[in-house]
Short mmCIF file of C-alpha atoms in Angstrom, two decimals:
data_model
loop_
_atom_site.label_atom_id
_atom_site.label_comp_id
_atom_site.label_asym_id
_atom_site.label_seq_id
_atom_site.Cartn_x
_atom_site.Cartn_y
_atom_site.Cartn_z
CA MET A 1 19.88 -1.81 -23.26
CA ASN A 2 16.11 -3.06 -22.68
CA ALA A 3 14.56 -0.37 -20.22
CA VAL A 4 13.21 -2.64 -18.71
CA ILE A 5 17.00 -4.04 -17.10
CA ALA A 6 18.23 -0.74 -16.81
CA ALA A 7 14.93 1.42 -14.92
CA VAL A 8 14.97 -2.48 -12.78
CA GLY A 9 18.77 -2.51 -11.99
CA ILE A 10 19.48 1.09 -11.41
CA MET A 11 16.69 0.66 -8.88
CA LEU A 12 18.38 -2.01 -7.47
CA ILE A 13 21.62 -0.50 -7.33
CA LEU A 14 21.04 2.57 -6.63
CA SER A 15 19.44 1.06 -3.22
CA LEU A 16 22.07 -1.36 -2.01
CA CYS A 17 23.59 1.30 -2.51
CA ARG A 18 22.26 2.89 0.64
CA VAL A 19 19.59 5.64 -1.33
CA HIS A 20 16.12 6.12 0.67
CA VAL A 21 13.80 3.89 -1.97
CA VAL A 22 11.65 7.21 -3.58
CA VAL A 23 14.54 8.59 -4.63
CA ALA A 24 16.15 5.15 -6.05
CA LEU A 25 12.57 4.50 -7.79
CA ILE A 26 12.41 7.52 -9.70
CA ILE A 27 15.60 7.40 -10.64
CA GLY A 28 15.68 4.22 -12.24
CA ALA A 29 12.25 5.43 -13.67
CA LEU A 30 13.29 8.56 -15.30
CA ALA A 31 16.37 6.99 -16.74
CA GLY A 32 14.66 3.52 -17.45
CA GLY A 33 11.69 6.36 -19.93
CA MET A 34 15.62 8.02 -21.56
CA ILE A 35 15.97 4.94 -22.20
CA GLY A 36 13.28 3.46 -23.70
CA GLY A 37 12.62 6.86 -25.76
CA LEU A 38 9.96 8.51 -24.29
CA GLY A 39 12.35 12.16 -23.11
CA MET A 40 12.11 13.52 -19.57
CA ASP A 41 8.76 15.30 -20.15
CA GLY A 42 6.84 11.54 -21.10
CA SER A 43 8.51 9.66 -18.10
CA LEU A 44 8.03 13.13 -16.15
CA ALA A 45 4.37 12.77 -17.52
CA ALA A 46 3.68 8.18 -17.54
CA PHE A 47 5.67 8.79 -13.80
CA ASN A 48 3.28 11.23 -12.64
CA LYS A 49 -0.16 9.78 -13.71
CA GLY A 50 1.36 5.94 -12.29
CA LEU A 51 1.41 8.47 -9.21
CA GLY A 52 -2.34 8.02 -8.33
CA GLY A 53 -2.12 4.54 -8.97
CA GLY A 54 -0.52 3.87 -5.53
CA ALA A 55 -2.57 7.01 -2.87
CA THR A 56 -4.78 4.03 -1.50
CA VAL A 57 -3.09 2.02 -0.60
CA ALA A 58 -0.75 4.45 0.99
CA LEU A 59 -3.46 6.48 2.31
CA SER A 60 -4.90 3.16 4.46
CA TYR A 61 -1.51 2.99 5.30
CA ALA A 62 -1.24 6.35 7.58
CA LEU A 63 -4.61 5.21 8.26
CA LEU A 64 -4.02 2.25 9.53
CA GLY A 65 -0.47 3.81 10.83
CA ALA A 66 -3.19 6.39 13.31
CA PHE A 67 -5.32 3.44 14.60
CA ALA A 68 -1.79 1.10 15.12
CA VAL A 69 -0.95 4.36 18.04
CA ALA A 70 -3.86 4.02 19.10
CA ILE A 71 -3.87 0.17 20.50
CA ALA A 72 -0.51 1.17 21.42
CA LYS A 73 -2.01 4.08 24.03
CA SER A 74 -4.94 1.75 24.86
CA GLY A 75 -2.46 -0.05 26.60
CA LEU A 76 -1.87 -3.43 24.66
CA ALA A 77 1.67 -3.44 23.88
CA HIS A 78 2.06 -2.74 27.68
CA ALA A 79 -0.27 -5.64 29.09
CA LEU A 80 1.35 -8.51 25.77
CA ALA A 81 4.67 -7.72 27.35
CA ASP A 82 3.73 -8.67 31.15
CA LYS A 83 2.59 -11.41 29.35
CA ALA A 84 5.52 -12.77 27.91
CA LEU A 85 8.03 -11.79 30.45
CA THR A 86 5.53 -13.69 33.19
CA LEU A 87 5.86 -16.39 30.52
CA VAL A 88 9.53 -15.84 30.06
CA GLY A 89 10.65 -15.55 33.67
CA ARG A 90 14.13 -13.31 35.20
CA GLN A 91 15.84 -15.83 33.29
CA GLU A 92 15.26 -15.67 29.97
CA GLU A 93 17.49 -18.59 28.70
CA GLY A 94 15.11 -21.00 30.33
CA GLY A 95 11.52 -20.35 28.98
CA GLY A 96 12.90 -17.99 26.19
CA GLY A 97 13.01 -20.14 23.82
CA VAL A 98 9.40 -21.32 23.47
CA LEU A 99 8.18 -18.11 23.80
CA LYS A 100 10.14 -17.07 20.75
CA TRP A 101 9.07 -19.87 18.09
CA MET A 102 5.66 -19.23 19.55
CA LEU A 103 6.08 -15.80 18.82
CA VAL A 104 6.57 -16.88 15.30
CA GLY A 105 4.06 -19.58 14.92
CA LEU A 106 2.06 -17.29 15.23
CA LEU A 107 2.58 -14.61 12.62
CA LEU A 108 3.46 -16.90 9.91
CA ALA A 109 -0.58 -19.00 11.06
CA VAL A 110 -1.85 -15.20 10.87
CA ALA A 111 -0.23 -14.05 7.54
CA ILE A 112 -1.15 -17.03 5.62
CA SER A 113 -4.86 -17.12 6.52
CA SER A 114 -4.39 -13.30 5.96
CA GLN A 115 -4.36 -14.61 2.13
CA ASN A 116 -7.66 -16.86 2.16
CA ILE A 117 -9.49 -17.78 6.04
CA LEU A 118 -9.48 -14.05 6.76
CA PRO A 119 -8.43 -12.59 3.34
CA ILE A 120 -7.00 -9.03 4.42
CA HIS A 121 -4.27 -9.67 3.25
CA ILE A 122 -1.12 -6.40 4.72
CA ALA A 123 -4.19 -4.83 6.51
CA PHE A 124 -3.24 -6.58 10.08
CA ILE A 125 0.02 -6.55 10.18
CA PRO A 126 0.17 -2.62 11.42
CA LEU A 127 -2.16 -3.53 14.17
CA LEU A 128 -0.53 -6.92 15.09
CA VAL A 129 2.70 -6.16 14.85
CA PRO A 130 4.22 -2.85 16.32
CA PRO A 131 2.17 -4.23 19.82
CA LEU A 132 4.47 -7.42 19.57
CA LEU A 133 7.76 -5.09 19.25
CA TYR A 134 8.63 -5.07 22.89
CA VAL A 135 8.33 -8.44 23.42
CA ILE A 136 10.30 -9.01 20.05
CA THR A 137 12.88 -6.80 21.33
CA ARG A 138 12.69 -8.16 24.68
CA LEU A 139 13.66 -11.91 23.85
CA GLN A 140 16.50 -11.13 20.85
CA ILE A 141 15.12 -12.07 18.20
CA ASP A 142 15.76 -11.20 14.46
CA ARG A 143 14.21 -9.31 13.05
CA ARG A 144 14.28 -10.33 9.39
CA LEU A 145 13.39 -13.57 10.37
CA ILE A 146 10.29 -12.38 12.07
CA ALA A 147 10.08 -9.76 7.94
CA CYS A 148 10.57 -13.75 5.79
CA VAL A 149 8.10 -15.21 7.50
CA LEU A 150 5.55 -12.77 7.20
CA THR A 151 6.53 -12.84 3.40
CA PHE A 152 6.84 -16.46 3.90
CA GLY A 153 2.74 -16.11 4.78
CA LEU A 154 1.45 -12.62 2.55
CA ILE A 155 3.31 -14.86 -1.25
CA THR A 156 2.78 -18.93 -0.67
CA PRO A 157 -1.02 -19.77 0.05
CA TYR A 158 -2.28 -17.16 -3.00
CA MET A 159 0.71 -19.70 -5.62
CA PHE A 160 -0.05 -22.67 -4.41
CA LEU A 161 -3.71 -23.08 -2.25
CA PRO A 162 -6.77 -21.73 -4.26
CA VAL A 163 -8.53 -19.87 -2.15
CA GLY A 164 -9.03 -16.40 -1.25
CA PHE A 165 -6.38 -14.52 -2.95
CA GLY A 166 -5.50 -18.10 -3.99
CA ASN A 167 -8.28 -18.19 -6.27
CA ILE A 168 -7.49 -14.66 -7.56
CA PHE A 169 -4.68 -16.02 -9.12
CA LEU A 170 -4.24 -19.42 -9.55
CA HIS A 171 -8.12 -19.42 -11.99
CA GLU A 172 -8.73 -15.72 -12.30
CA ILE A 173 -5.61 -15.07 -13.51
CA LEU A 174 -2.99 -17.31 -13.93
CA LEU A 175 -5.32 -19.94 -15.74
CA ALA A 176 -7.38 -17.18 -17.38
CA ASN A 177 -4.79 -16.23 -19.20
CA VAL A 178 -3.10 -19.19 -20.47
CA VAL A 179 -6.54 -20.79 -21.88
CA ARG A 180 -6.84 -16.83 -23.29
CA SER A 181 -3.13 -17.81 -25.31
CA GLY A 182 -4.39 -21.31 -26.47
CA VAL A 183 -3.74 -23.83 -24.63
CA ASP A 184 -6.51 -26.08 -22.62
CA VAL A 185 -5.71 -26.57 -19.46
CA SER A 186 -9.78 -28.59 -19.27
CA GLY A 187 -7.39 -31.10 -17.31
CA VAL A 188 -4.69 -29.95 -14.76
CA ASN A 189 -5.14 -29.20 -10.31
CA VAL A 190 -3.34 -25.97 -10.85
CA SER A 191 -2.39 -26.33 -7.21
CA HIS A 192 -0.72 -30.07 -7.97
CA ALA A 193 1.59 -26.74 -11.03
CA MET A 194 2.25 -25.51 -8.82
CA LEU A 195 3.37 -27.63 -5.23
CA ILE A 196 6.73 -28.27 -6.73
CA PRO A 197 7.64 -23.50 -7.05
CA ALA A 198 5.96 -23.63 -3.47
CA LEU A 199 8.14 -26.13 -1.49
CA GLY A 200 10.87 -23.73 -2.85
CA MET A 201 9.48 -21.34 -0.70
CA VAL A 202 8.64 -24.22 1.98
CA THR A 203 12.56 -24.63 1.55
CA GLY A 204 13.78 -20.82 1.48
CA LEU A 205 11.15 -20.35 5.07
CA LEU A 206 13.46 -23.46 6.62
CA LEU A 207 16.84 -21.99 5.30
CA ALA A 208 15.82 -18.34 6.58
CA LEU A 209 14.64 -20.19 10.42
CA TYR A 210 18.31 -21.13 10.09
CA SER A 211 20.15 -18.92 8.91
CA TYR A 212 18.01 -15.78 11.64
CA ARG A 213 17.70 -17.75 14.55
CA GLY A 214 20.70 -16.70 16.82
CA LYS A 215 19.42 -13.56 18.78
CA ARG A 216 20.16 -10.16 17.34
CA SER A 217 20.07 -7.34 19.77
CA TYR A 218 17.53 -3.18 19.36
CA ASP A 219 17.26 -0.18 21.74
CA LEU A 220 14.53 -1.11 23.68
CA ALA A 221 14.28 2.15 24.87
CA ARG A 222 13.52 3.13 21.07
CA VAL A 223 10.93 0.77 21.21
CA GLU A 224 9.09 1.71 24.71
CA ARG A 225 9.21 5.63 23.56
CA THR A 226 6.97 3.91 20.54
CA GLU A 227 4.97 1.74 21.66
CA ARG A 228 4.05 3.63 24.47
CA VAL A 229 5.23 0.19 26.65
CA ASP A 230 4.20 2.97 29.98
CA ALA A 231 1.12 3.62 28.89
CA SER A 232 -1.42 2.28 31.22
CA TYR A 233 -3.72 -0.40 30.43
CA ASN A 234 -7.19 -2.03 32.32
CA ARG A 235 -9.85 -4.03 31.45
CA ARG A 236 -11.99 -1.98 29.89
CA SER A 237 -8.99 -0.66 28.04
CA LEU A 238 -8.37 -3.79 26.42
CA ILE A 239 -12.03 -5.04 25.19
CA VAL A 240 -12.56 -1.78 23.32
CA ALA A 241 -8.79 -2.98 22.06
CA GLY A 242 -10.02 -6.11 21.08
CA VAL A 243 -13.55 -4.85 20.28
CA ALA A 244 -11.83 -1.47 17.98
CA VAL A 245 -9.82 -4.55 15.94
CA ALA A 246 -12.68 -6.53 15.35
CA ILE A 247 -14.29 -3.64 14.12
CA ALA A 248 -11.36 -2.95 11.72
CA PHE A 249 -11.50 -6.29 10.63
CA ALA A 250 -15.18 -7.18 9.72
CA ALA A 251 -14.79 -3.47 8.09
CA GLN A 252 -12.21 -4.61 5.52
CA LEU A 253 -13.89 -7.94 4.77
CA TRP A 254 -17.50 -6.82 4.52
CA LEU A 255 -16.60 -4.00 2.40
CA ASP A 256 -12.62 -4.83 1.21
CA SER A 257 -11.81 -1.01 2.55
CA MET A 258 -8.71 -1.19 4.81
CA ILE A 259 -9.42 2.99 4.48
CA ILE A 260 -12.85 2.63 6.88
CA GLY A 261 -11.85 -0.03 8.66
CA ALA A 262 -8.77 2.15 9.78
CA LEU A 263 -11.04 5.05 10.03
CA LEU A 264 -13.61 2.77 11.62
CA GLY A 265 -11.32 1.49 14.93
CA PHE A 266 -9.77 5.19 15.66
CA VAL A 267 -13.32 6.45 15.85
CA VAL A 268 -13.80 3.28 18.47
CA PHE A 269 -10.88 4.51 20.81
CA SER A 270 -11.55 8.22 20.76
CA ALA A 271 -15.71 7.52 21.86
CA SER A 272 -14.75 5.38 24.28
CA GLY A 273 -12.34 8.21 25.49
CA ILE A 274 -9.72 5.40 25.91
CA VAL A 275 -7.92 8.36 23.24
CA ARG A 276 -9.43 11.78 24.56
CA TRP A 277 -11.12 13.58 21.91
CA LYS A 278 -7.69 16.50 23.05
CA GLU A 279 -5.29 14.60 22.60
CA THR A 280 -7.37 12.71 18.44
CA ASP A 281 -5.50 15.00 16.26
CA ASP A 282 -1.66 14.22 18.15
CA LEU A 283 -2.58 10.71 17.99
CA PHE A 284 -3.59 10.89 14.50
CA THR A 285 -0.42 13.25 13.89
CA GLU A 286 1.92 10.83 15.29
CA GLY A 287 0.75 7.57 13.47
CA MET A 288 -0.15 9.20 10.55
CA LYS A 289 3.91 10.19 10.06
CA MET A 290 4.99 7.07 11.57
CA MET A 291 3.86 5.03 7.72
CA ALA A 292 4.19 8.41 5.19
CA MET A 293 7.47 6.42 4.77
CA ILE A 294 5.64 3.31 3.29
CA GLY A 295 2.82 5.50 1.94
CA PHE A 296 5.53 7.65 -0.13
CA ILE A 297 7.59 4.04 -1.87
CA MET A 298 4.23 2.73 -3.04
CA ILE A 299 3.27 6.02 -4.21
CA ALA A 300 6.20 6.08 -5.84
CA ALA A 301 5.80 1.90 -7.27
CA SER A 302 3.27 3.26 -8.63
CA GLY A 303 4.72 5.84 -10.66
CA PHE A 304 8.14 4.05 -11.38
CA ALA A 305 5.92 0.67 -12.90
CA GLU A 306 3.53 3.34 -15.48
CA VAL A 307 7.34 4.74 -16.00
CA MET A 308 7.80 0.83 -17.21
CA ARG A 309 4.37 0.09 -19.22
CA GLU A 310 4.60 3.22 -21.16
CA THR A 311 7.91 2.86 -22.60
CA GLY A 312 5.99 -0.53 -23.95
CA GLU A 313 9.94 -2.27 -23.73
CA ILE A 314 7.89 -4.86 -20.61
CA LYS A 315 6.57 -6.87 -24.14
CA ALA A 316 10.08 -6.67 -26.16
CA LEU A 317 12.30 -8.31 -22.92
CA VAL A 318 9.61 -11.29 -23.71
CA ASP A 319 9.85 -10.99 -27.18
CA ALA A 320 14.11 -11.03 -26.72
CA SER A 321 13.61 -13.42 -23.81
CA ALA A 322 12.03 -16.15 -26.52
CA GLY A 323 14.46 -15.23 -28.87
CA TRP A 324 18.01 -16.49 -27.14
CA ILE A 325 16.34 -20.13 -26.47
CA GLY A 326 15.84 -21.62 -29.34
CA ASP A 327 14.83 -25.08 -29.41
CA SER A 328 17.05 -25.39 -25.85
CA ARG A 329 13.87 -27.00 -23.22
CA GLY A 330 16.83 -25.69 -19.90
CA LEU A 331 17.91 -22.23 -21.14
CA GLY A 332 13.57 -21.73 -22.41
CA VAL A 333 13.17 -22.66 -18.53
CA LEU A 334 15.01 -20.42 -16.96
CA LEU A 335 15.03 -16.91 -19.28
CA MET A 336 11.98 -16.96 -18.87
CA LEU A 337 11.77 -17.56 -15.15
CA LEU A 338 15.14 -14.69 -14.98
CA VAL A 339 12.37 -12.08 -16.96
CA GLY A 340 9.30 -13.25 -14.54
CA LEU A 341 12.42 -12.40 -11.85
CA LEU A 342 12.69 -8.82 -13.50
CA VAL A 343 9.43 -7.62 -14.29
CA THR A 344 8.14 -9.02 -11.14
CA MET A 345 10.67 -6.91 -9.13
CA GLY A 346 9.50 -3.65 -11.10
CA ILE A 347 5.43 -3.37 -10.80
CA GLY A 348 5.79 -5.44 -7.90
CA SER A 349 2.60 -7.15 -7.89
CA SER A 350 3.19 -11.14 -9.38
CA PHE A 351 -0.59 -10.31 -10.28
CA SER A 352 0.22 -7.95 -12.55
CA THR A 353 2.83 -10.00 -14.58
CA VAL A 354 1.17 -12.77 -15.41
CA PRO A 355 -0.95 -11.61 -17.98
CA ILE A 356 2.23 -9.00 -19.62
CA ILE A 357 3.83 -12.65 -20.12
CA ALA A 358 1.93 -14.64 -20.44
CA ALA A 359 0.64 -13.86 -24.11
CA ILE A 360 4.76 -14.23 -24.79
CA PHE A 361 5.63 -17.73 -23.15
CA VAL A 362 2.05 -19.91 -23.50
CA PRO A 363 2.52 -20.29 -27.14
CA LEU A 364 6.10 -20.36 -26.52
CA CYS A 365 5.98 -22.99 -24.09
CA VAL A 366 3.60 -25.01 -26.48
CA GLN A 367 6.22 -24.83 -29.88
CA MET A 368 8.52 -26.16 -26.86
CA GLY A 369 6.14 -29.09 -25.90
CA PHE A 370 6.09 -28.22 -22.61
CA SER A 371 2.46 -29.73 -21.51
CA PRO A 372 -0.29 -28.40 -20.42
CA LEU A 373 0.88 -28.41 -16.29
CA ALA A 374 3.65 -27.66 -16.73
CA THR A 375 2.88 -24.94 -19.33
CA VAL A 376 1.42 -23.74 -15.69
CA CYS A 377 4.14 -23.77 -13.36
CA ILE A 378 6.39 -21.94 -15.82
CA VAL A 379 3.90 -18.74 -16.40
CA GLY A 380 2.91 -18.63 -12.05
CA THR A 381 6.19 -19.80 -10.65
CA ALA A 382 7.03 -16.60 -13.28
CA GLY A 383 4.88 -14.52 -11.86
CA ALA A 384 5.06 -14.63 -8.87
CA ILE A 385 8.82 -15.07 -8.92
CA GLY A 386 10.71 -11.45 -8.01
CA ASP A 387 7.06 -10.56 -5.49
CA ALA A 388 9.72 -11.95 -2.34
CA GLY A 389 12.65 -9.53 -2.55
CA SER A 390 11.03 -6.19 -4.93
CA PRO A 391 11.65 -3.15 -2.93
CA ALA A 392 8.14 -2.46 -3.63
CA SER A 393 6.04 -5.20 -3.63
CA ASP A 394 3.70 -5.07 -0.69
CA SER A 395 4.94 -8.83 0.40
CA THR A 396 8.19 -6.27 1.92
CA LEU A 397 6.21 -3.02 2.24
CA GLY A 398 4.32 -4.88 4.54
CA PRO A 399 7.17 -5.87 6.65
CA THR A 400 8.87 -3.37 7.51
CA ALA A 401 5.67 -1.04 7.95
CA GLY A 402 4.77 -2.84 11.33
CA LEU A 403 8.98 -3.28 11.89
CA ASN A 404 10.45 0.70 11.82
CA VAL A 405 7.82 1.54 13.56
CA ASP A 406 10.77 2.62 15.72
CA GLY A 407 13.57 3.25 13.06
CA GLN A 408 15.66 -0.05 14.12
CA HIS A 409 14.21 -2.46 10.67
CA ASN A 410 15.67 -1.48 7.17
CA HIS A 411 13.80 -2.05 4.48
CA ILE A 412 16.56 -3.07 1.36
CA TRP A 413 18.65 -4.35 3.66
CA ASP A 414 16.92 -6.60 6.70
CA THR A 415 13.86 -6.99 4.65
CA VAL A 416 13.96 -6.84 0.85
CA VAL A 417 17.84 -9.00 0.62
CA PRO A 418 16.71 -11.80 3.19
CA THR A 419 13.40 -12.50 1.61
CA PHE A 420 15.46 -11.81 -2.01
CA LEU A 421 17.68 -14.04 -0.95
CA HIS A 422 15.77 -17.06 1.40
CA TYR A 423 12.83 -17.12 -1.79
CA ASN A 424 14.09 -16.45 -5.27
CA LEU A 425 16.25 -18.55 -5.08
CA PRO A 426 15.05 -21.54 -4.14
CA LEU A 427 11.67 -20.39 -6.11
CA LEU A 428 14.47 -20.29 -9.65
CA VAL A 429 15.68 -24.41 -8.42
CA PHE A 430 12.33 -25.45 -7.80
CA GLY A 431 10.11 -24.26 -10.50
CA TRP A 432 13.00 -24.87 -12.68
CA VAL A 433 12.61 -28.25 -11.44
CA ALA A 434 8.75 -28.43 -11.83
CA ALA A 435 9.49 -27.56 -15.52
CA MET A 436 11.11 -29.90 -16.51
CA VAL A 437 9.70 -32.54 -14.78
CA LEU A 438 5.94 -32.37 -14.87
#
């Protein structure tokens, strides 16, 4: 059996059986390494080598956690809750629905903007979502809906809009690798090529809005303890919170570093006196503990991906798919998309998948008579599919980081499974249709 299929399968099965994701990633990586011929020593060496790849993002999230706790200390969560309760009134049945969709629309707009207008990717989630949790819980909004909305905003813009992260994915990675593999794309409009797959994502979002439209109850007391909604606030504390968030975002854009951005934001709170000097150490530790799980998953995912690369079985899987296809264009597109799904779910990054699959899939598309436009569509969709629904992807880890600060949002069952079902399945169908009609 191919080591990649085995490793991803073991990791997903263990995760679905509620084995902790970090443990599932380690076991899956070691099993895949053994099956791929690395042996135990080689598998451990490759896993350890890859751990450093996730350290930067893990440290970034730890510092963002500390910053998020400082934001809560400022009373921002309480201010948002008070505003929400004013809008909803005592009888939430009347105005709660309007506010609910306002919040959903706000989070969707910010998530989309984080890929292009304000290209900070997932850095906004630990800053924006935790302060809103009290309002979300008070209105009994299903957090699975929020997870699906955030994941849509993190993925769809880069796979369709050629600006920000989309410019990197569509032009610097997708088109560049298709050209490198021997296809002339001078007349190809990359947004046109990815339009139908993007409509698949829109369809998935609409399905998620319908699936999770009902109310879901959470323990409000746990949110209150975590988000410090009892914290007092005044005009000065809210202004300081706004300035700290603005400085954190500006530093992230200017220096391209979530670590420095979060650190500067925390320093603003300390220097202003909102966070007292004697409380700094305890708050910092509390915030880092809050994001520790996400950090460890990211580190373990990097080790998992490195083992998959070291086995050489990713290329073998791609090569084998070419042999299974034969002359059937329909079967060929389906297999290429499924291979892309497996690779992306294992690696956790669409940006890393495209260079791996393009070298084989592009010549295969040419051999089967696909147009350059259809070829770009196939490779781009095969790369993007699996980003939603991967336990190791930023697009699922980010939403979980924001929604699980009070321990009431399960990464696998409340983020991974809902996003997999609502996005990967429509993307598979719409990607296949696009390849056949372009």
